[in-house]
Structures are given as C-alpha cells and as structure tokens.
Short mmCIF file of N, CA, C and O in Angstrom, two decimals:
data_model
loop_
_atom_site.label_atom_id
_atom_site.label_comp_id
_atom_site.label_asym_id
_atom_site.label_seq_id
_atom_site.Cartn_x
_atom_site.Cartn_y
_atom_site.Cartn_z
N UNK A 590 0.85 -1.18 0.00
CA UNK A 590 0.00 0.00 0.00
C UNK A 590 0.89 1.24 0.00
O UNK A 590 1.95 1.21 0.63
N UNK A 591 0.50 2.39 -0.71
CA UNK A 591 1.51 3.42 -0.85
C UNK A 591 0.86 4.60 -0.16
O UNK A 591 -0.19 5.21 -0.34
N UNK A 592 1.99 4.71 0.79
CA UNK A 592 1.09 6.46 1.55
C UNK A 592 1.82 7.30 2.06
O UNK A 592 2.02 7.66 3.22
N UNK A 593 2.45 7.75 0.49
CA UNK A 593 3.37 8.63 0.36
C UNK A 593 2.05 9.83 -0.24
O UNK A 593 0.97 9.41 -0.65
N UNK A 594 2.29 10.91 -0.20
CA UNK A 594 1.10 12.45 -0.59
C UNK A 594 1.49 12.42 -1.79
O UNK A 594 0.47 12.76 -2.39
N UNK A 595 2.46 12.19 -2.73
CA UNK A 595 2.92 12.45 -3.93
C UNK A 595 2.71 11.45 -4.54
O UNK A 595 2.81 11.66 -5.75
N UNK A 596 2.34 9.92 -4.18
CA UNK A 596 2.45 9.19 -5.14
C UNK A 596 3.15 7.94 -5.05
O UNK A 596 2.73 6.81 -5.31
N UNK A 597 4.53 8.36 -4.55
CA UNK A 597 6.10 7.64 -4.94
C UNK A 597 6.86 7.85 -3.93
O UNK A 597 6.93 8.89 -3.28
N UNK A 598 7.36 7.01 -3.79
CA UNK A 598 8.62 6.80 -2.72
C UNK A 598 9.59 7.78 -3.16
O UNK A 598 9.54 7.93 -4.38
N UNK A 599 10.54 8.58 -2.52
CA UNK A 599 11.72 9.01 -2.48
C UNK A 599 12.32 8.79 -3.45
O UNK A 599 12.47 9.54 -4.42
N UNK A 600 12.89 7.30 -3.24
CA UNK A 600 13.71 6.75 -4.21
C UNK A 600 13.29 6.69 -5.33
O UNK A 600 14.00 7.14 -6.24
N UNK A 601 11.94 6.08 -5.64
CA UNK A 601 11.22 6.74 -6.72
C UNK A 601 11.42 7.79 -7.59
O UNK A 601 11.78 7.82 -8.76
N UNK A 602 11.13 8.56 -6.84
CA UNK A 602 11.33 10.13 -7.05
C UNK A 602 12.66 10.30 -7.75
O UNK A 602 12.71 10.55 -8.96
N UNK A 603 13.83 10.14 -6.93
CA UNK A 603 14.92 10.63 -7.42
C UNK A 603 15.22 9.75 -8.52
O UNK A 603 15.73 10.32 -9.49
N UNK A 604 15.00 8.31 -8.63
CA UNK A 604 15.49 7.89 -10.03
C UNK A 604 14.94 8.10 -10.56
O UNK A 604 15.27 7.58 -11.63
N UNK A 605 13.48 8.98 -10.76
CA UNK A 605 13.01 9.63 -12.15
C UNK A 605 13.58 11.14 -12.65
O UNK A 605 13.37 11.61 -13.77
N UNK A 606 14.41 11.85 -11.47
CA UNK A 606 14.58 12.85 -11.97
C UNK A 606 16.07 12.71 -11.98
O UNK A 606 16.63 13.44 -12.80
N UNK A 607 16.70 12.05 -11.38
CA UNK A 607 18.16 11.95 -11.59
C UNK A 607 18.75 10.62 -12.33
O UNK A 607 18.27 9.50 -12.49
N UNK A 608 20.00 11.23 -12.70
CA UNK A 608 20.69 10.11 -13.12
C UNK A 608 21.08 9.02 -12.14
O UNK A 608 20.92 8.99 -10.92
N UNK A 609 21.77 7.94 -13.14
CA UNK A 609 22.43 7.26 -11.86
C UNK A 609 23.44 7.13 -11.54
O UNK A 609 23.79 6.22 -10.78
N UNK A 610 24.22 8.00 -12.02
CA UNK A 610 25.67 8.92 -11.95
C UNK A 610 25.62 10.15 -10.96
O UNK A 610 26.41 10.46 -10.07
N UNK A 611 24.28 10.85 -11.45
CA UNK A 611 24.24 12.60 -10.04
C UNK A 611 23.81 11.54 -8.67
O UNK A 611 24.34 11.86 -7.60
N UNK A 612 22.89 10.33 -8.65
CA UNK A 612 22.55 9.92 -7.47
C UNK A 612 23.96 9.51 -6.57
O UNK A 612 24.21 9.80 -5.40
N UNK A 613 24.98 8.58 -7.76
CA UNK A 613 26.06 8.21 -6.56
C UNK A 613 26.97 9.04 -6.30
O UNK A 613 27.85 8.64 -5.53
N UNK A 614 27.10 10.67 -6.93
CA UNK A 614 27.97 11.30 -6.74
C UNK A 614 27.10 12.32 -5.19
O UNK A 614 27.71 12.86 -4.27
N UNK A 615 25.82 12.30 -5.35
CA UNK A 615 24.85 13.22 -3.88
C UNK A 615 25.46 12.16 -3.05
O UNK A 615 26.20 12.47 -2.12
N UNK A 616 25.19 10.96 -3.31
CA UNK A 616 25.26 9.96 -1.91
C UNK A 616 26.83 10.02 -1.53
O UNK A 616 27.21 9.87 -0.37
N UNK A 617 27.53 10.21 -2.39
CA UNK A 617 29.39 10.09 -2.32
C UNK A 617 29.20 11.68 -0.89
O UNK A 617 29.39 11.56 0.32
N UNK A 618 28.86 12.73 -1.51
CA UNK A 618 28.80 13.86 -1.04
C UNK A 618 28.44 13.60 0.22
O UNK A 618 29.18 13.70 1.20
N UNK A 619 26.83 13.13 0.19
CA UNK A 619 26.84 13.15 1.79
C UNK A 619 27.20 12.03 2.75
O UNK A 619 26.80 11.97 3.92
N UNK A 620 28.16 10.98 2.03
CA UNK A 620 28.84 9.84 3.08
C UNK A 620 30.15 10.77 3.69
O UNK A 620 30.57 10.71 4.84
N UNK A 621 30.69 11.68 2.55
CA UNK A 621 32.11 12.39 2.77
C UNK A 621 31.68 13.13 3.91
O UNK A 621 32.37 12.91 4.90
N UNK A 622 30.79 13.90 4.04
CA UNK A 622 30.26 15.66 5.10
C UNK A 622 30.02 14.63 6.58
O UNK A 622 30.51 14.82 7.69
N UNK A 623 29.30 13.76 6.23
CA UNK A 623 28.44 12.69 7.30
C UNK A 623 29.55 12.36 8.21
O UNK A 623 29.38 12.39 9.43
N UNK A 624 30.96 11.97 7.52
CA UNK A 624 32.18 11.43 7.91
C UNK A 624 32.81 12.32 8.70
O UNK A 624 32.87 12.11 9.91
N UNK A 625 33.28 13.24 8.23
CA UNK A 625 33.51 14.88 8.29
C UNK A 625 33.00 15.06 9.65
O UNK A 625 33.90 15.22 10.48
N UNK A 626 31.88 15.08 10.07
CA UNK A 626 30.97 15.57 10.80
C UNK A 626 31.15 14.62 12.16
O UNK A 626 31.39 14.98 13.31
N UNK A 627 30.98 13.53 11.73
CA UNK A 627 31.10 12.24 13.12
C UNK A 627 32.83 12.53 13.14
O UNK A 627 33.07 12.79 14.32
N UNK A 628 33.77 12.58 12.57
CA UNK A 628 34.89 13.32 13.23
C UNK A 628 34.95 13.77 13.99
O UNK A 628 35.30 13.27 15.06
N UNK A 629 34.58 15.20 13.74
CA UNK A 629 34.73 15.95 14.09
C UNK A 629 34.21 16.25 15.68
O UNK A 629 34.78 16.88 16.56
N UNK A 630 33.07 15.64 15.68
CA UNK A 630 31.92 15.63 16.75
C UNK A 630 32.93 14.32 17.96
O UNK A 630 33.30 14.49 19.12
N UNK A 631 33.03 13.53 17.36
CA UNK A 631 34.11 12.64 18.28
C UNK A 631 35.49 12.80 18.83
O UNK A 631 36.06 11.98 19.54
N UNK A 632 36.10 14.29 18.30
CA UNK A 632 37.29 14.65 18.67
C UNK A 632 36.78 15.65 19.81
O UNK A 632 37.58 16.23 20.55
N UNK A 633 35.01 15.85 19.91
CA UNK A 633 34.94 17.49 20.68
C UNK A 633 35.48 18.19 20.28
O UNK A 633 36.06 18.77 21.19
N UNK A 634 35.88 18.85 18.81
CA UNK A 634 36.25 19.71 18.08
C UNK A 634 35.10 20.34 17.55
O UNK A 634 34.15 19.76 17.02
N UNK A 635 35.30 21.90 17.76
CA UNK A 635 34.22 22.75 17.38
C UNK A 635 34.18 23.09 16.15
O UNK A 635 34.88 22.35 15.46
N UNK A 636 33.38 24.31 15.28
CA UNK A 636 33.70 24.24 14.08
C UNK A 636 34.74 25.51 13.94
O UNK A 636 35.29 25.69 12.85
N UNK A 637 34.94 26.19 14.79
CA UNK A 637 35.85 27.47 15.13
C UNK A 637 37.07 26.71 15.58
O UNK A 637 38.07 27.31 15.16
N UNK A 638 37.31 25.92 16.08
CA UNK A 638 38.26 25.43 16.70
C UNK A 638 38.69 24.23 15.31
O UNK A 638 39.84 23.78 15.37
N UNK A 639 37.98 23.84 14.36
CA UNK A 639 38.44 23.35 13.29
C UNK A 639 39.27 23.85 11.90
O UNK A 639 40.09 23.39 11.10
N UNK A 640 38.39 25.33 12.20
CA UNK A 640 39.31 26.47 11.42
C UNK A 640 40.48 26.42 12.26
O UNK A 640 41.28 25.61 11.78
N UNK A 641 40.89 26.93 13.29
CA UNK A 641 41.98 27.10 13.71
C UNK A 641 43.28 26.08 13.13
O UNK A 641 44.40 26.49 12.80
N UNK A 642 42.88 24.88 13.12
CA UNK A 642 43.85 23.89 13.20
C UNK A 642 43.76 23.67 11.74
O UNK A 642 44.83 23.38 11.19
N UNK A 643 42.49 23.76 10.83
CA UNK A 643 43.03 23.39 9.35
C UNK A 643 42.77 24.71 8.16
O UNK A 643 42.72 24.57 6.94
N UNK A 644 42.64 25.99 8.93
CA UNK A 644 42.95 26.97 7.79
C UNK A 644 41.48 27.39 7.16
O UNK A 644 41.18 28.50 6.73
N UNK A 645 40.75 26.37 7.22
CA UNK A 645 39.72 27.04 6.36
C UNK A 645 38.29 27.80 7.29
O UNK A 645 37.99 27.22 8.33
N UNK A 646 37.72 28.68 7.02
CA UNK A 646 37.00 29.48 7.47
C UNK A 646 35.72 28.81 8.42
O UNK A 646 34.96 28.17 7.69
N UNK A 647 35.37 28.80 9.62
CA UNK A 647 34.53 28.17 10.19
C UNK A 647 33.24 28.32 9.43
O UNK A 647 32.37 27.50 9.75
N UNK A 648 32.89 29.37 8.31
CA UNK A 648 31.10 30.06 7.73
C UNK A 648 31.22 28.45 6.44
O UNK A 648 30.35 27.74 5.95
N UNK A 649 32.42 28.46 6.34
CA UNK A 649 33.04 27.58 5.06
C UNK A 649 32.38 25.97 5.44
O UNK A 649 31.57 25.39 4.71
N UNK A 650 32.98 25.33 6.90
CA UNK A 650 33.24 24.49 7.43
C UNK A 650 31.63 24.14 7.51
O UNK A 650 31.19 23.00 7.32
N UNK A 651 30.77 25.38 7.86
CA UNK A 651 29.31 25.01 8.44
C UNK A 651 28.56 25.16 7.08
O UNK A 651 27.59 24.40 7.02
N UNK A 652 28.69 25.74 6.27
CA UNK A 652 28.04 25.52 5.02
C UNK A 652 28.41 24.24 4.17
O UNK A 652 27.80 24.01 3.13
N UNK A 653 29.30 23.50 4.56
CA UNK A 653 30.15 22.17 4.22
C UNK A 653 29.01 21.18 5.01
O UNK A 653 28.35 20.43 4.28
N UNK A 654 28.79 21.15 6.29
CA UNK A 654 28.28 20.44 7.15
C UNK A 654 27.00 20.01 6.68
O UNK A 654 26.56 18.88 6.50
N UNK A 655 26.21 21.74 6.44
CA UNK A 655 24.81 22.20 6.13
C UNK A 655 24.65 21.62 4.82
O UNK A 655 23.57 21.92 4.31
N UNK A 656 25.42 20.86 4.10
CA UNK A 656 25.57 20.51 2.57
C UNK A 656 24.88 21.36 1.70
O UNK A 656 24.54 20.92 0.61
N UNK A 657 24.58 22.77 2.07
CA UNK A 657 24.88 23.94 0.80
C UNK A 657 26.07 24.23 0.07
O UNK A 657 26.11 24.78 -1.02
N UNK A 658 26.68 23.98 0.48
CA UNK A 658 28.13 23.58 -0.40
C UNK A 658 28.69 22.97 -1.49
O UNK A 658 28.27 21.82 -1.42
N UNK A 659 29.41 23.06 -2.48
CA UNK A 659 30.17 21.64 -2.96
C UNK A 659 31.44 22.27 -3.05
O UNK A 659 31.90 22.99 -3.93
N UNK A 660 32.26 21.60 -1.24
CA UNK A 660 33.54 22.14 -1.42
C UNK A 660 34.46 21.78 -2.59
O UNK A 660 33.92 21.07 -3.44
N UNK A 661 35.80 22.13 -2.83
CA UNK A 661 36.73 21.57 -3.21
C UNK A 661 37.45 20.62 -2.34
O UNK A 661 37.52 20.53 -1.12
N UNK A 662 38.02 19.84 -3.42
CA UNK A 662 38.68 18.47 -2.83
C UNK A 662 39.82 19.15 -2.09
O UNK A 662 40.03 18.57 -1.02
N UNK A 663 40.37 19.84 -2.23
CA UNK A 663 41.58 20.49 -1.65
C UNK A 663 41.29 20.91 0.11
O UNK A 663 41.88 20.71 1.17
N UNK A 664 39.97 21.62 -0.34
CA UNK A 664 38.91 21.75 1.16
C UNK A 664 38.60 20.83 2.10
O UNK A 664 38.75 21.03 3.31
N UNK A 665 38.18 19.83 1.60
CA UNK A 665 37.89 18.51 2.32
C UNK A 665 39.23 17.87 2.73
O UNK A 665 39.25 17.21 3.77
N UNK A 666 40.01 17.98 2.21
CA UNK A 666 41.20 17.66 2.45
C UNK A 666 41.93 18.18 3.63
O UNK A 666 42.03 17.64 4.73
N UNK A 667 42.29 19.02 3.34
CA UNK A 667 42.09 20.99 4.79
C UNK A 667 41.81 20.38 5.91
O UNK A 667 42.63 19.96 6.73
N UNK A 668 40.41 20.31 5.97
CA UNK A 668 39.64 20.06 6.71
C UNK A 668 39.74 18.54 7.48
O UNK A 668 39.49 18.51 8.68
N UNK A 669 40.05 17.45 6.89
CA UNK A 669 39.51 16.32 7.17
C UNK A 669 40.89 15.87 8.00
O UNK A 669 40.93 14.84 8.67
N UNK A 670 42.25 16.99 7.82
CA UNK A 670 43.59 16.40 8.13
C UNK A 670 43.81 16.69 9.47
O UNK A 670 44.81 16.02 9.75
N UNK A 671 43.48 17.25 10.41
CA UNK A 671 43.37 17.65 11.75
C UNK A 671 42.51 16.74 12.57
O UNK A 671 42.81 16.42 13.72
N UNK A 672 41.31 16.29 11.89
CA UNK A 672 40.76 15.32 12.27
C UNK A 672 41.43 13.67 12.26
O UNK A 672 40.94 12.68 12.81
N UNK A 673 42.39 13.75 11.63
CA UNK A 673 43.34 12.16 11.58
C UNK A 673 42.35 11.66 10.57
O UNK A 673 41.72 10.62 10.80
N UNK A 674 42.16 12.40 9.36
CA UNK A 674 41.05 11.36 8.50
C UNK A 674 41.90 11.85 7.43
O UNK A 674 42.94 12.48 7.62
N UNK A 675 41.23 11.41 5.89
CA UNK A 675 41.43 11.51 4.36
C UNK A 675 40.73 11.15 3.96
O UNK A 675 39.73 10.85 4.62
N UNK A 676 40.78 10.95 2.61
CA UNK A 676 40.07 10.40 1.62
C UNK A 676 40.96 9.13 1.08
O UNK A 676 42.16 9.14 1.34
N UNK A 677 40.42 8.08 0.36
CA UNK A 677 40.98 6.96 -0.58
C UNK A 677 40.22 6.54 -1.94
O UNK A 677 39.06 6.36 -2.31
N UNK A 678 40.97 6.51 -2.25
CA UNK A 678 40.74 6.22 -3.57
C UNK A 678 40.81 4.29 -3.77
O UNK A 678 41.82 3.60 -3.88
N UNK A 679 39.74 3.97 -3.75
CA UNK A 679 38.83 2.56 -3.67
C UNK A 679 38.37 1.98 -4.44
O UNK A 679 37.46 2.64 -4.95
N UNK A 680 38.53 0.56 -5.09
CA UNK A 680 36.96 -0.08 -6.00
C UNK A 680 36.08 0.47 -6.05
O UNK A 680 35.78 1.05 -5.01
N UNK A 681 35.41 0.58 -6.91
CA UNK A 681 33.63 0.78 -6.28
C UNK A 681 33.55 -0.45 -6.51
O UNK A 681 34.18 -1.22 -7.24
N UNK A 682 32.15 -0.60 -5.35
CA UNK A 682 30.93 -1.92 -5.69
C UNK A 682 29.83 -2.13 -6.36
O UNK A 682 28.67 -2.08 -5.97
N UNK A 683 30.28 -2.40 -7.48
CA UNK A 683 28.91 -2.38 -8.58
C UNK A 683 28.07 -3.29 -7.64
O UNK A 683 26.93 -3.00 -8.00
N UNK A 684 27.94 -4.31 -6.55
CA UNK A 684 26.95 -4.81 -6.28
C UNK A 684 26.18 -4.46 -5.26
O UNK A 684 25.31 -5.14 -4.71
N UNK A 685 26.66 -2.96 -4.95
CA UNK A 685 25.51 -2.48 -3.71
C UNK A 685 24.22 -1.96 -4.35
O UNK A 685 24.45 -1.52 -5.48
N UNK A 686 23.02 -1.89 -4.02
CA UNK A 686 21.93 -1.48 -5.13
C UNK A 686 21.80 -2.39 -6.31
O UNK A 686 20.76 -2.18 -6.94
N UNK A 687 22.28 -2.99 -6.62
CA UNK A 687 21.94 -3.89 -7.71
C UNK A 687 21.22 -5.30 -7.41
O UNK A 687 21.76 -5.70 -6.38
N UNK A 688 20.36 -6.13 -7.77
CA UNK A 688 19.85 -6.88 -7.47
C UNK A 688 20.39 -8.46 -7.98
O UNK A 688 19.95 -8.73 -9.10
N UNK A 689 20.83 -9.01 -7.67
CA UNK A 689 21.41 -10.35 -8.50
C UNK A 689 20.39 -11.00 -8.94
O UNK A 689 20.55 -12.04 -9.58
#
C-alpha cells in the first residue's frame, strides 16, 4: 500500500529525476560531510576550533556540514587532516543497489 502524498517513494522520485551517476555522486557527497561531521563531533572539536587547526574558514566548514556547499577536494582535504582522516581512492561496488 503506498502512503506517500505524492504518489512515490523518495527513491522513486529521485530515479526519475536523476541520473544514476548525479545519485552516486549526492550519496558520495553526503557519506564524505556525514564522515567529516562524526569526526569531528568525536574529537569534541568545534567548528571554530576546526578552522583554527586546518585553515579554512569556520562560515566555510558550516556551510560544508549544512551541505549547501560543494567544497573543493583540496577543502575537504584541509579540513579532514586535523581530524586524523582523508580520503581513498577505492573499488567501487557495482553490487551495492543492484539486485542479482
């Protein structure tokens, strides 16, 4: 039974209006900020006190968080190195979302 007001599920939704390239690059986005964020929150590091230690502007850091943003990789980078984190460069798994 569907009792969604629109019709359609979410997911629905977005695979009719998005690709399935913009979907894994939003979801890439908000696993990176999500990450970012539980860092940050687990060091008791503020977002003023995150500028301090990696340079970039705390309005920067919270519009990053707020995912109005699409920092640069250089940014995330900045940012993510004070926290004892990075980024990697990984496989992807063609078999997450896919159905066998």
């Amino acid at each position: 039974m569907n009792h969604s007001a629109i019709g359609s599920s979410w997911d629905e939704v977005r695979r009719e209006l998005f690709t399935p390239e913009e979907i894994a690059e939003s979801d890439l986005r908000v696993s990176i900020i999500g990450e970012l964020i539980k860092a940050r929150q687990e060091k008791g590091i503020s977002q003023k006190k995150l500028e301090e230690l990696s340079g970039v502007k705390q309005p920067v850091i919270a519009r990053m968080e707020k995912g109005s943003t699409t920092p640069q990789l250089s940014t995330i980078l900045k940012v993510l190195a004070p926290l004892g984190k990075t980024l990697a460069v990984v496989p992807l798994d063609y078999s997450v979302g896919k159905s066998k």
